[in-house]
Coordinates of C-alpha atoms in Angstrom, one line a residue:
Chain A
M706 CA -12.7 5.1 36.9
S707 CA -15.2 5.3 33.9
Q708 CA -14.6 3.8 30.6
L709 CA -13.9 7.0 29.2
S710 CA -11.3 8.1 31.1
R711 CA -9.5 4.9 31.4
N712 CA -9.9 5.1 27.2
A713 CA -8.4 8.8 27.2
R714 CA -5.3 7.4 29.8
A715 CA -4.5 4.4 27.7
A716 CA -4.9 6.3 24.2
R717 CA -1.8 8.8 25.2
F718 CA 0.2 5.7 25.3
L719 CA -0.5 4.8 21.7
V720 CA 2.0 7.4 20.2
A721 CA 4.8 6.2 21.7
P722 CA 5.9 3.4 19.8
S723 CA 6.0 5.7 16.5
V724 CA 7.7 7.9 18.5
L725 CA 10.5 5.5 19.7
L726 CA 11.0 4.4 16.3
L727 CA 11.4 7.4 14.9
L728 CA 13.5 9.1 17.5
A729 CA 15.9 5.7 17.1
W730 CA 15.7 6.3 13.4
M731 CA 16.6 9.6 13.3
T732 CA 18.9 10.0 16.3
V733 CA 21.1 7.1 15.8
P734 CA 22.1 7.1 12.2
L735 CA 22.7 10.9 12.4
A736 CA 25.0 10.7 15.5
M737 CA 26.8 7.9 14.1
T738 CA 27.4 9.9 10.8
L739 CA 28.7 13.0 13.1
Y740 CA 31.0 11.0 14.7
Y741 CA 32.5 9.5 11.5
S742 CA 33.1 12.8 9.9
T743 CA 35.2 13.4 12.5
V744 CA 37.6 10.4 12.4
N745 CA 39.7 9.1 9.9
F746 CA 38.0 6.1 8.7
N747 CA 38.6 4.0 5.6
L748 CA 36.8 0.7 5.0
T749 CA 39.5 -0.8 3.4
I750 CA 41.8 -0.4 6.2
P751 CA 40.5 -2.0 9.1
G752 CA 40.9 -0.7 12.6
L753 CA 41.9 2.8 11.4
R754 CA 39.6 5.2 13.3
N755 CA 41.8 8.2 14.8
F756 CA 40.3 11.8 15.6
V757 CA 41.2 14.2 12.9
G758 CA 38.3 17.1 14.2
F759 CA 37.5 19.3 11.2
E760 CA 39.7 17.1 8.2
N761 CA 37.5 15.9 6.5
Y762 CA 35.3 18.8 6.0
I763 CA 38.0 20.9 5.0
F764 CA 39.0 18.1 2.6
F765 CA 35.3 17.8 1.5
F766 CA 35.1 21.4 0.8
T767 CA 38.4 21.8 -0.8
D768 CA 37.8 18.8 -3.4
P769 CA 37.2 19.9 -6.8
S770 CA 34.3 17.6 -6.9
F771 CA 32.5 19.4 -4.3
F772 CA 32.1 22.7 -6.3
A773 CA 31.2 20.5 -9.1
G774 CA 28.6 18.5 -6.9
M775 CA 27.3 21.1 -5.0
S776 CA 26.2 23.4 -8.6
N777 CA 24.9 20.0 -10.4
T778 CA 23.0 20.1 -7.3
L779 CA 21.8 23.5 -7.4
V780 CA 21.2 23.3 -11.7
L781 CA 19.6 20.5 -11.3
V782 CA 17.1 21.3 -8.6
G783 CA 16.7 24.7 -10.0
S784 CA 15.8 24.0 -13.7
T785 CA 13.6 21.1 -12.7
L786 CA 11.5 23.3 -10.7
L787 CA 11.3 26.0 -12.8
I788 CA 9.9 23.7 -15.6
T789 CA 7.6 22.0 -13.1
V790 CA 6.2 24.7 -11.5
V791 CA 5.8 26.7 -14.4
L792 CA 4.1 24.2 -16.5
G793 CA 2.2 22.4 -13.8
T794 CA 0.5 25.4 -13.1
L795 CA -0.4 26.3 -16.8
I796 CA -1.5 22.6 -17.2
A797 CA -3.8 22.8 -13.7
V798 CA -5.5 26.3 -14.9
L799 CA -5.9 24.5 -18.7
I800 CA -7.5 21.5 -17.1
D801 CA -9.7 22.9 -14.6
S802 CA -12.6 23.5 -16.2
P803 CA -14.7 20.5 -17.7
F804 CA -13.9 19.5 -21.4
P805 CA -15.1 16.0 -22.9
G806 CA -12.5 13.3 -21.7
R807 CA -11.2 15.1 -18.8
S808 CA -10.7 12.4 -16.0
L809 CA -8.8 10.2 -18.9
V810 CA -6.6 13.7 -19.8
R811 CA -6.0 13.4 -16.1
I812 CA -5.2 10.1 -15.9
L813 CA -2.5 10.0 -18.9
L814 CA -1.1 13.8 -17.1
I815 CA -0.2 12.3 -13.5
S816 CA 1.1 8.7 -14.8
P817 CA 4.4 9.7 -15.4
F818 CA 4.9 10.3 -11.5
F819 CA 4.1 6.4 -10.5
I820 CA 6.8 5.3 -12.9
M821 CA 9.8 3.9 -10.9
P822 CA 13.1 6.0 -11.2
T823 CA 15.0 3.2 -12.7
V824 CA 12.7 2.5 -15.4
N825 CA 11.9 6.1 -16.4
A826 CA 15.6 6.6 -16.4
L827 CA 16.5 3.7 -18.8
I828 CA 13.6 4.3 -21.1
W829 CA 14.6 8.0 -21.5
K830 CA 18.2 7.4 -21.9
N831 CA 17.7 4.0 -24.5
L832 CA 14.4 4.8 -26.1
L833 CA 14.2 8.1 -26.4
M834 CA 17.4 9.7 -26.6
N835 CA 19.8 7.5 -28.0
P836 CA 21.6 9.1 -30.8
V837 CA 21.3 6.4 -33.3
S838 CA 18.0 4.9 -32.7
G839 CA 16.3 6.9 -30.5
F840 CA 12.9 8.7 -30.9
F841 CA 14.4 12.4 -30.6
A842 CA 16.9 11.2 -33.3
F843 CA 14.6 10.2 -35.6
L844 CA 12.6 13.4 -34.9
S845 CA 15.6 15.7 -35.8
K846 CA 16.1 13.6 -38.8
T847 CA 12.8 14.1 -40.0
F848 CA 13.2 17.7 -39.3
G849 CA 16.6 17.3 -41.1
M850 CA 18.9 18.5 -38.1
T851 CA 21.3 16.7 -36.5
P852 CA 20.7 14.5 -33.3
I853 CA 21.7 15.3 -30.4
D854 CA 23.8 12.9 -28.5
W855 CA 22.2 14.0 -25.2
F856 CA 24.4 12.0 -22.8
T857 CA 27.8 13.5 -24.2
D858 CA 26.8 16.7 -25.3
V859 CA 24.5 17.8 -22.9
P860 CA 24.4 15.8 -20.2
M861 CA 22.6 17.6 -17.4
L862 CA 19.7 18.8 -19.4
A863 CA 19.1 15.2 -19.8
I864 CA 18.8 14.3 -16.7
I865 CA 17.1 17.5 -16.0
L866 CA 14.7 16.6 -18.5
I867 CA 14.3 13.1 -17.4
V868 CA 13.8 14.1 -13.4
S869 CA 11.4 17.3 -14.6
W870 CA 8.8 14.2 -16.4
Q871 CA 8.7 12.6 -13.2
W872 CA 7.9 15.6 -10.9
L873 CA 5.7 17.6 -13.4
P874 CA 2.7 15.2 -12.7
F875 CA 3.3 15.6 -9.4
A876 CA 2.9 19.5 -9.5
I877 CA -0.1 19.0 -11.7
L878 CA -1.7 16.8 -9.3
I879 CA -1.2 19.3 -6.6
L880 CA -2.3 22.5 -8.3
M881 CA -4.9 20.8 -9.8
T882 CA -6.7 19.5 -6.7
A883 CA -6.2 22.9 -5.4
M884 CA -7.5 25.0 -8.5
Q885 CA -10.7 23.0 -7.0
S886 CA -11.6 24.6 -3.9
L887 CA -11.4 28.3 -5.7
D888 CA -14.3 30.2 -5.3
Q889 CA -16.3 30.0 -8.4
E890 CA -18.9 32.9 -7.3
Q891 CA -15.9 35.0 -7.2
L892 CA -14.6 33.9 -10.6
E893 CA -18.0 34.8 -11.9
A894 CA -18.2 37.9 -10.3
A895 CA -15.0 39.2 -11.8
R896 CA -16.0 37.5 -15.4
M897 CA -19.4 39.8 -14.8
D898 CA -17.0 43.0 -13.9
G899 CA -15.2 42.5 -17.1
A900 CA -12.1 40.7 -16.0
G901 CA -10.0 39.3 -18.9
P902 CA -8.6 35.6 -18.2
V903 CA -5.2 36.8 -17.8
A904 CA -6.1 39.5 -15.1
I905 CA -8.3 36.5 -13.7
F906 CA -5.3 34.4 -13.9
R907 CA -3.0 37.3 -12.3
H908 CA -5.3 38.6 -9.3
I909 CA -7.5 35.7 -8.8
T910 CA -6.1 32.5 -9.9
L911 CA -2.2 32.9 -8.5
P912 CA -3.2 34.2 -5.1
H913 CA -5.5 31.2 -4.5
L914 CA -2.7 29.3 -5.5
A915 CA 0.3 30.6 -3.5
R916 CA 0.2 28.5 -0.3
P917 CA 0.1 25.4 -2.6
L918 CA 2.6 25.9 -5.0
A919 CA 4.8 26.9 -1.7
V920 CA 4.0 23.3 -0.4
V921 CA 5.2 22.1 -4.2
V922 CA 8.1 23.8 -4.1
M923 CA 9.5 23.0 -0.6
I924 CA 8.3 19.1 -1.3
E925 CA 10.2 18.6 -4.6
T926 CA 13.1 20.5 -3.3
I927 CA 13.4 17.8 -0.6
F928 CA 12.9 15.3 -2.8
L929 CA 15.4 16.6 -5.8
L930 CA 18.0 17.4 -3.5
S931 CA 18.0 13.4 -3.2
I932 CA 18.0 12.6 -6.8
F933 CA 20.2 9.7 -6.9
A934 CA 18.7 6.5 -9.2
E935 CA 18.2 8.9 -12.2
I936 CA 21.8 9.4 -12.3
F937 CA 23.1 6.0 -11.2
T938 CA 21.6 4.3 -13.9
T939 CA 22.3 6.7 -16.7
T940 CA 25.6 8.4 -16.1
G941 CA 27.1 7.1 -13.1
G942 CA 27.8 10.9 -12.6
G943 CA 29.8 11.7 -15.9
P944 CA 31.1 12.4 -18.4
G945 CA 33.8 13.6 -15.8
T946 CA 31.6 15.0 -12.8
Q947 CA 29.1 16.9 -14.8
T948 CA 26.4 15.0 -13.6
T949 CA 27.8 14.6 -10.3
N950 CA 25.0 15.9 -7.3
L951 CA 26.0 15.7 -3.8
A952 CA 23.7 12.9 -3.5
Y953 CA 25.9 11.4 -5.9
L954 CA 29.3 12.6 -4.9
I955 CA 28.3 11.0 -1.3
Y956 CA 27.5 7.7 -2.7
S957 CA 31.0 7.5 -4.6
Q958 CA 32.8 8.9 -1.9
A959 CA 31.5 6.1 0.7
L960 CA 30.8 2.9 -1.2
L961 CA 33.0 3.1 -4.3
Q962 CA 36.2 4.9 -2.3
Y963 CA 35.1 3.4 0.9
D964 CA 36.1 6.9 2.5
V965 CA 33.8 6.7 5.2
G966 CA 35.2 9.8 7.0
M967 CA 34.6 12.4 4.0
A968 CA 31.2 10.9 3.0
S969 CA 30.3 11.5 6.4
A970 CA 31.2 14.9 6.3
G971 CA 29.4 15.3 3.1
G972 CA 26.3 13.8 4.3
I973 CA 26.3 16.1 7.2
V974 CA 26.6 18.8 4.6
A975 CA 23.6 17.3 3.1
V976 CA 21.3 17.3 5.9
V977 CA 22.2 21.1 7.1
L978 CA 21.2 21.7 3.3
A979 CA 17.7 19.9 3.2
N980 CA 17.1 21.5 6.9
I981 CA 17.5 24.9 5.3
V982 CA 14.4 23.9 3.1
A983 CA 12.4 22.3 6.0
I984 CA 12.3 24.6 8.1
F985 CA 10.2 27.1 5.9
L986 CA 8.2 23.4 4.7
I987 CA 7.7 22.9 8.5
R988 CA 6.3 26.4 9.1
I989 CA 3.8 26.2 6.5
V990 CA 2.7 23.1 7.3
G991 CA 2.2 23.9 11.0
K992 CA 0.2 26.8 10.2
S993 CA -2.6 25.1 8.2
L994 CA -2.5 22.6 11.0
A995 CA -2.9 25.3 13.5
G996 CA -6.1 26.9 10.9
E997 CA -8.1 23.7 11.3
Chain B
M79 CA -25.4 34.3 -30.0
K80 CA -22.1 35.4 -30.2
L81 CA -21.4 34.5 -27.4
H82 CA -22.5 31.0 -27.3
T83 CA -19.9 30.5 -30.5
E84 CA -17.2 32.1 -28.2
K85 CA -18.0 29.6 -25.8
V86 CA -17.7 26.6 -28.6
V87 CA -14.9 27.8 -30.0
K88 CA -13.0 28.1 -26.3
L89 CA -14.1 24.6 -25.4
T90 CA -12.8 23.0 -28.6
L91 CA -9.6 24.9 -28.1
V92 CA -9.1 23.7 -24.5
T93 CA -10.2 20.2 -25.3
I94 CA -7.9 20.0 -27.9
V95 CA -5.0 21.7 -26.5
S96 CA -5.4 19.4 -22.7
W97 CA -5.3 15.6 -24.9
L98 CA -2.3 17.0 -27.1
V99 CA -0.3 18.1 -23.7
A100 CA -1.7 14.6 -22.3
A101 CA -0.5 12.4 -25.2
L102 CA 3.1 14.3 -24.9
I103 CA 3.2 13.9 -21.5
F104 CA 2.1 10.0 -21.5
F105 CA 4.0 9.4 -24.9
P106 CA 7.2 7.6 -23.1
I107 CA 5.1 5.1 -21.6
F108 CA 3.0 4.5 -24.7
W109 CA 6.2 4.1 -26.4
M110 CA 7.7 1.6 -23.8
I111 CA 4.7 -0.4 -24.1
L112 CA 4.6 -0.7 -27.9
T113 CA 8.5 -1.4 -28.0
S114 CA 7.8 -4.4 -25.4
F115 CA 5.8 -5.7 -28.3
K116 CA 8.4 -5.6 -31.3
T117 CA 11.3 -7.9 -32.1
E118 CA 14.7 -6.7 -30.9
L119 CA 15.4 -5.7 -34.4
N120 CA 12.2 -3.6 -34.8
A121 CA 13.2 -2.1 -31.3
F122 CA 15.9 -0.7 -32.8
S123 CA 14.9 0.0 -36.7
S124 CA 15.6 3.7 -37.6
P125 CA 13.0 5.1 -38.5
P126 CA 11.2 3.7 -36.2
S127 CA 8.8 1.1 -37.4
L128 CA 5.0 2.0 -35.9
F129 CA 3.3 -1.1 -37.4
F130 CA 4.6 -4.3 -37.1
W131 CA 3.3 -8.0 -36.2
P132 CA 3.3 -7.9 -32.1
T133 CA 5.1 -10.1 -30.3
L134 CA 4.9 -11.7 -26.9
E135 CA 8.6 -13.2 -26.9
N136 CA 10.2 -10.7 -25.0
Y137 CA 7.9 -11.2 -22.1
F138 CA 8.3 -14.8 -22.2
V139 CA 12.5 -13.9 -22.2
V140 CA 12.1 -11.8 -19.5
F141 CA 10.3 -14.6 -17.4
E142 CA 12.7 -17.5 -18.5
R143 CA 16.2 -15.5 -18.4
S144 CA 16.1 -12.8 -15.7
D145 CA 14.5 -14.8 -13.0
Y146 CA 11.8 -11.9 -12.9
L147 CA 9.6 -13.9 -10.9
R148 CA 12.0 -13.4 -7.7
Y149 CA 12.5 -9.6 -8.4
A150 CA 8.7 -9.2 -8.3
F151 CA 8.2 -11.4 -5.2
N152 CA 10.4 -9.4 -3.0
S153 CA 8.9 -6.1 -4.3
V154 CA 5.3 -7.2 -3.5
V155 CA 6.6 -8.9 0.2
I156 CA 8.9 -5.9 0.8
S157 CA 6.4 -3.3 -0.4
F158 CA 3.3 -4.8 1.2
V159 CA 5.0 -5.6 4.4
S160 CA 6.5 -2.4 5.0
S161 CA 3.4 -0.9 4.4
I162 CA 1.1 -3.3 6.7
L163 CA 3.5 -2.3 9.4
A164 CA 3.3 1.3 9.2
M165 CA -0.4 0.9 9.3
F166 CA -0.2 -1.0 12.3
I167 CA 1.9 1.1 14.0
G168 CA 0.7 4.6 12.6
I169 CA -3.1 3.9 13.1
P170 CA -3.0 4.3 17.1
A171 CA -0.4 7.2 17.0
A172 CA -3.1 8.9 14.6
Y173 CA -5.8 8.1 17.1
S174 CA -4.1 9.4 19.7
M175 CA -3.2 12.4 18.8
A176 CA -6.4 13.1 16.8
F177 CA -8.5 12.6 19.5
F178 CA -6.7 12.9 22.5
P179 CA -4.6 15.8 21.6
T180 CA -2.0 17.3 24.3
K181 CA -0.2 20.5 24.4
R182 CA 2.8 18.9 22.6
T183 CA 0.9 17.1 19.7
Q184 CA 1.2 19.5 17.2
G185 CA 5.1 19.7 17.9
V186 CA 5.3 15.9 17.4
L187 CA 3.3 15.4 14.3
L188 CA 5.8 18.5 13.1
W189 CA 8.8 16.8 14.5
M190 CA 7.5 13.4 12.6
L191 CA 7.4 15.3 9.9
S192 CA 10.9 16.7 10.0
T193 CA 12.3 12.8 10.3
K194 CA 10.9 12.4 6.7
M195 CA 13.1 15.5 5.4
L196 CA 16.5 13.9 6.7
P197 CA 18.5 13.2 3.2
P198 CA 19.0 9.5 3.1
V199 CA 22.7 10.5 1.7
G200 CA 22.9 11.8 5.2
V201 CA 22.5 8.5 6.7
L202 CA 23.8 5.9 4.1
V203 CA 26.9 5.0 6.0
P204 CA 25.8 4.4 9.1
I205 CA 23.0 2.3 8.1
Y206 CA 25.0 0.5 5.8
L207 CA 27.2 -0.4 8.4
L208 CA 24.8 -1.3 10.7
A209 CA 22.9 -3.2 8.0
R210 CA 26.2 -5.3 7.2
D211 CA 26.9 -5.9 11.0
A212 CA 23.7 -7.2 12.0
S213 CA 23.7 -9.4 8.6
L214 CA 21.1 -7.5 7.2
L215 CA 22.7 -6.2 3.9
D216 CA 20.6 -8.1 0.9
T217 CA 17.6 -9.0 3.0
R218 CA 14.1 -8.7 2.8
T219 CA 14.0 -7.9 6.3
G220 CA 16.6 -5.1 6.1
L221 CA 14.7 -3.2 3.4
V222 CA 11.3 -3.9 5.5
I223 CA 12.5 -2.2 8.5
I224 CA 13.9 1.0 6.3
Y225 CA 10.7 1.4 4.4
T226 CA 8.3 1.1 7.4
L227 CA 10.2 3.9 9.1
I228 CA 10.7 5.9 6.3
N229 CA 6.7 5.9 5.4
L230 CA 5.8 6.2 8.9
P231 CA 5.3 9.9 9.3
I232 CA 3.5 10.2 5.8
V233 CA 1.1 7.1 7.1
I234 CA 0.9 9.0 10.5
W235 CA -0.1 12.5 8.8
M236 CA -2.6 11.0 6.2
I237 CA -4.4 8.8 8.7
Y238 CA -4.2 11.8 11.1
T239 CA -6.0 14.2 8.9
Y240 CA -8.9 11.5 8.1
F241 CA -9.3 11.0 11.5
K242 CA -9.8 14.6 12.3
D243 CA -12.7 14.5 9.8
V244 CA -14.5 11.8 12.1
P245 CA -17.3 13.4 14.0
K246 CA -16.0 12.8 18.0
D247 CA -19.8 12.3 19.4
I248 CA -19.6 8.9 17.5
L249 CA -16.6 7.6 19.3
E250 CA -18.1 9.3 22.6
A251 CA -21.2 7.7 22.2
C252 CA -19.5 4.2 21.6
R253 CA -17.2 5.0 25.0
M254 CA -20.4 5.7 26.6
D255 CA -21.6 2.4 25.8
G256 CA -18.6 0.8 27.5
A257 CA -16.6 0.1 24.3
S258 CA -12.6 -0.8 25.0
L259 CA -10.0 1.2 23.2
W260 CA -9.1 -1.9 21.1
Q261 CA -13.6 -2.1 20.4
E262 CA -13.6 1.7 19.6
I263 CA -10.9 1.7 16.6
R264 CA -11.7 -2.1 15.7
H265 CA -15.2 -1.6 15.6
V266 CA -16.0 1.7 15.0
L267 CA -13.2 4.2 13.6
V268 CA -11.7 1.7 11.4
P269 CA -14.8 1.1 9.3
I270 CA -15.8 4.9 9.0
T271 CA -12.5 5.9 7.7
M272 CA -12.0 2.9 5.5
G273 CA -11.5 5.1 2.3
G274 CA -8.9 7.5 3.7
L275 CA -7.2 4.5 5.4
S276 CA -6.8 2.7 1.8
S277 CA -5.9 5.5 0.0
T278 CA -2.9 5.6 3.0
F279 CA -2.0 2.1 2.8
L280 CA -1.9 2.2 -1.1
L281 CA 0.3 5.4 -0.8
S282 CA 2.8 3.7 1.0
L283 CA 2.6 0.7 -1.5
I284 CA 3.6 3.1 -4.2
L285 CA 6.4 4.8 -2.5
S286 CA 7.8 1.6 -1.1
W287 CA 7.5 0.1 -4.7
N288 CA 9.3 2.6 -6.1
E289 CA 12.1 3.8 -3.5
A290 CA 15.2 3.1 -5.3
F291 CA 18.3 4.6 -2.9
W292 CA 17.9 1.9 -0.7
S293 CA 17.2 -0.7 -2.7
L294 CA 20.1 0.0 -4.6
N295 CA 22.7 0.5 -2.0
L296 CA 21.5 -2.4 0.2
T297 CA 20.7 -5.5 -2.0
A298 CA 22.9 -7.1 -4.3
S299 CA 20.7 -10.1 -5.7
Q300 CA 19.1 -12.2 -2.9
A301 CA 16.4 -9.4 -2.1
A302 CA 16.6 -7.2 -5.0
P303 CA 13.5 -5.6 -5.8
L304 CA 12.1 -4.7 -9.2
T305 CA 14.0 -1.3 -9.2
A306 CA 17.2 -3.1 -8.9
L307 CA 16.3 -5.5 -11.6
I308 CA 15.6 -2.8 -14.0
A309 CA 18.7 -0.9 -13.1
S310 CA 20.9 -3.8 -14.1
Y311 CA 19.6 -3.5 -17.5
S312 CA 21.7 0.0 -17.8
S313 CA 24.6 -1.8 -18.7
P314 CA 23.8 -4.8 -21.0
E315 CA 24.9 -6.5 -24.1
G316 CA 24.0 -6.9 -27.2
L317 CA 20.3 -5.8 -28.4
F318 CA 17.9 -5.4 -25.1
W319 CA 15.5 -2.4 -26.0
A320 CA 12.6 -4.8 -26.4
K321 CA 13.3 -6.7 -23.2
L322 CA 14.0 -3.5 -20.9
S323 CA 10.5 -2.2 -22.2
A324 CA 9.0 -5.8 -21.5
A325 CA 11.0 -5.8 -18.0
S326 CA 9.6 -2.3 -17.4
T327 CA 5.9 -2.5 -18.2
L328 CA 5.3 -5.8 -16.4
A329 CA 7.4 -3.8 -13.0
V330 CA 5.0 -0.5 -13.4
A331 CA 2.1 -1.9 -14.6
P332 CA 0.2 -2.7 -11.4
I333 CA 1.7 0.6 -9.4
L334 CA 0.1 2.7 -12.2
V335 CA -3.1 1.2 -12.0
F336 CA -2.9 2.0 -7.7
G337 CA -1.8 5.8 -8.7
W338 CA -4.8 5.7 -11.1
I339 CA -7.3 4.2 -8.2
S340 CA -6.1 6.6 -5.4
Q341 CA -4.9 9.6 -7.5
K342 CA -7.2 12.3 -5.7
Q343 CA -6.9 10.6 -2.3
L344 CA -2.7 11.0 -2.5
V345 CA -2.6 14.4 -2.4
R346 CA -3.3 14.5 1.4
G347 CA -0.8 12.5 1.8
L348 CA 1.9 13.8 -0.5
T349 CA 1.4 17.7 0.9
F350 CA 0.9 16.0 4.5
G351 CA -2.5 17.7 4.9
A352 CA -1.4 21.3 3.5
V353 CA -3.4 20.7 0.5
K354 CA -7.0 18.5 0.5

């Protein structure tokens, strides 16, 4: 047998370790969650594991904090997407053509993405948003306004700002890169024909960015559905349930109230929700894979 | 002539607006670094002091009192070991799929991607219980296993796109010369794609360093990385802003530099090759 086909045969097996590991990682815990979601299982009551069918799901869906968690999740994901995608597109277009110091501007713009979520949350909560000594309070006072008590009066807005600051650079980074593959000749031709900047943006830039934008929206959605550390370190889901999203709700049911059954039912709901988005994302990625 | 002035005005405007936006977005980081050199009294003063005598005291205190080095050591070990492991498992897989694709390869790639989309809360309970039963709670090994697995799909995807760019002739030539599989990967493929492999490694490092769901839920004190140390500042007593800023600056500085270095290549990994 030639070296060639021997290598080819051996190479096929090289993918096996990854497949087996990921298969185990995906199926074992998920199967366990599925099982836990159908039994009465509380960490404080050892030995208790009787089958209860859909009871956990019914409890989860009828719990008033479920509605809060669900709507907070949608508000958080929706607002953050809107802010990051709109501003991200504008900024990516703004810095597309060369100007003095462009590479430094790029570095400054994408930096927040590399800040760990716990640092991000605590710097904003204390240094910027503190109603007495924070920088925003100082700004308000300078302009003769009463400082906002962010985490008491508008806790959700505070979380949205913190999370948007982290994800805006992601949108900028992706869209900025996508802008570079824009056909310069086509742009030049449009300008020659007398197209204004708005017309160019509307008819050339935006269609060119359609796929990158879709990718940004979906990847952000998947990560934003699971926002946890920013809430954990600032509000702990409060006041009341005002900033409790689905991820935080499940965490608190599992590790604060030890109700494994109900938390698992919630976990399955979160998985289903994420999968709805994931299907669309995978379809887009699959298209670009096939198009190579 | 008129066209020329118009261009100059436009360039000036773009420059000014871009710099303003960049300054605005970077401001929280700048403010954090500035605060880390203030005394606690100064850090808390209102209006904030812009001109002050810088002090390194906070850094000393952070090092001495909070056991900073232990947390930093955990972060370094966990993120480096998990990234190295992911590379070792991922490179052969990417090689196989890029150069010896079968009918199923595309499906396998997309399926790997889908594992990345599983929300962590969906498996929080079983992973917590499995880790507890295996005595892996609050251990570096526990986090290394999880980080390797959650970064593996991204690592494979990113390397796959780099391998796809390698001309097949080069590899075939070296196979003709009778190189074994290992020699082919080790001496030909890895050197050619070194740039791409390093960016992949850096992305995995950045993601592990900043990961804050599993680190907060699965560690207490022994294996807690920097994300958890910073989180412990969320319920402190007394004046702590300057110390929080110093600890934060230390925690984000190395990763920020890595991010700057690899910014252009990260897009591939972050979008699974859908945007290059």
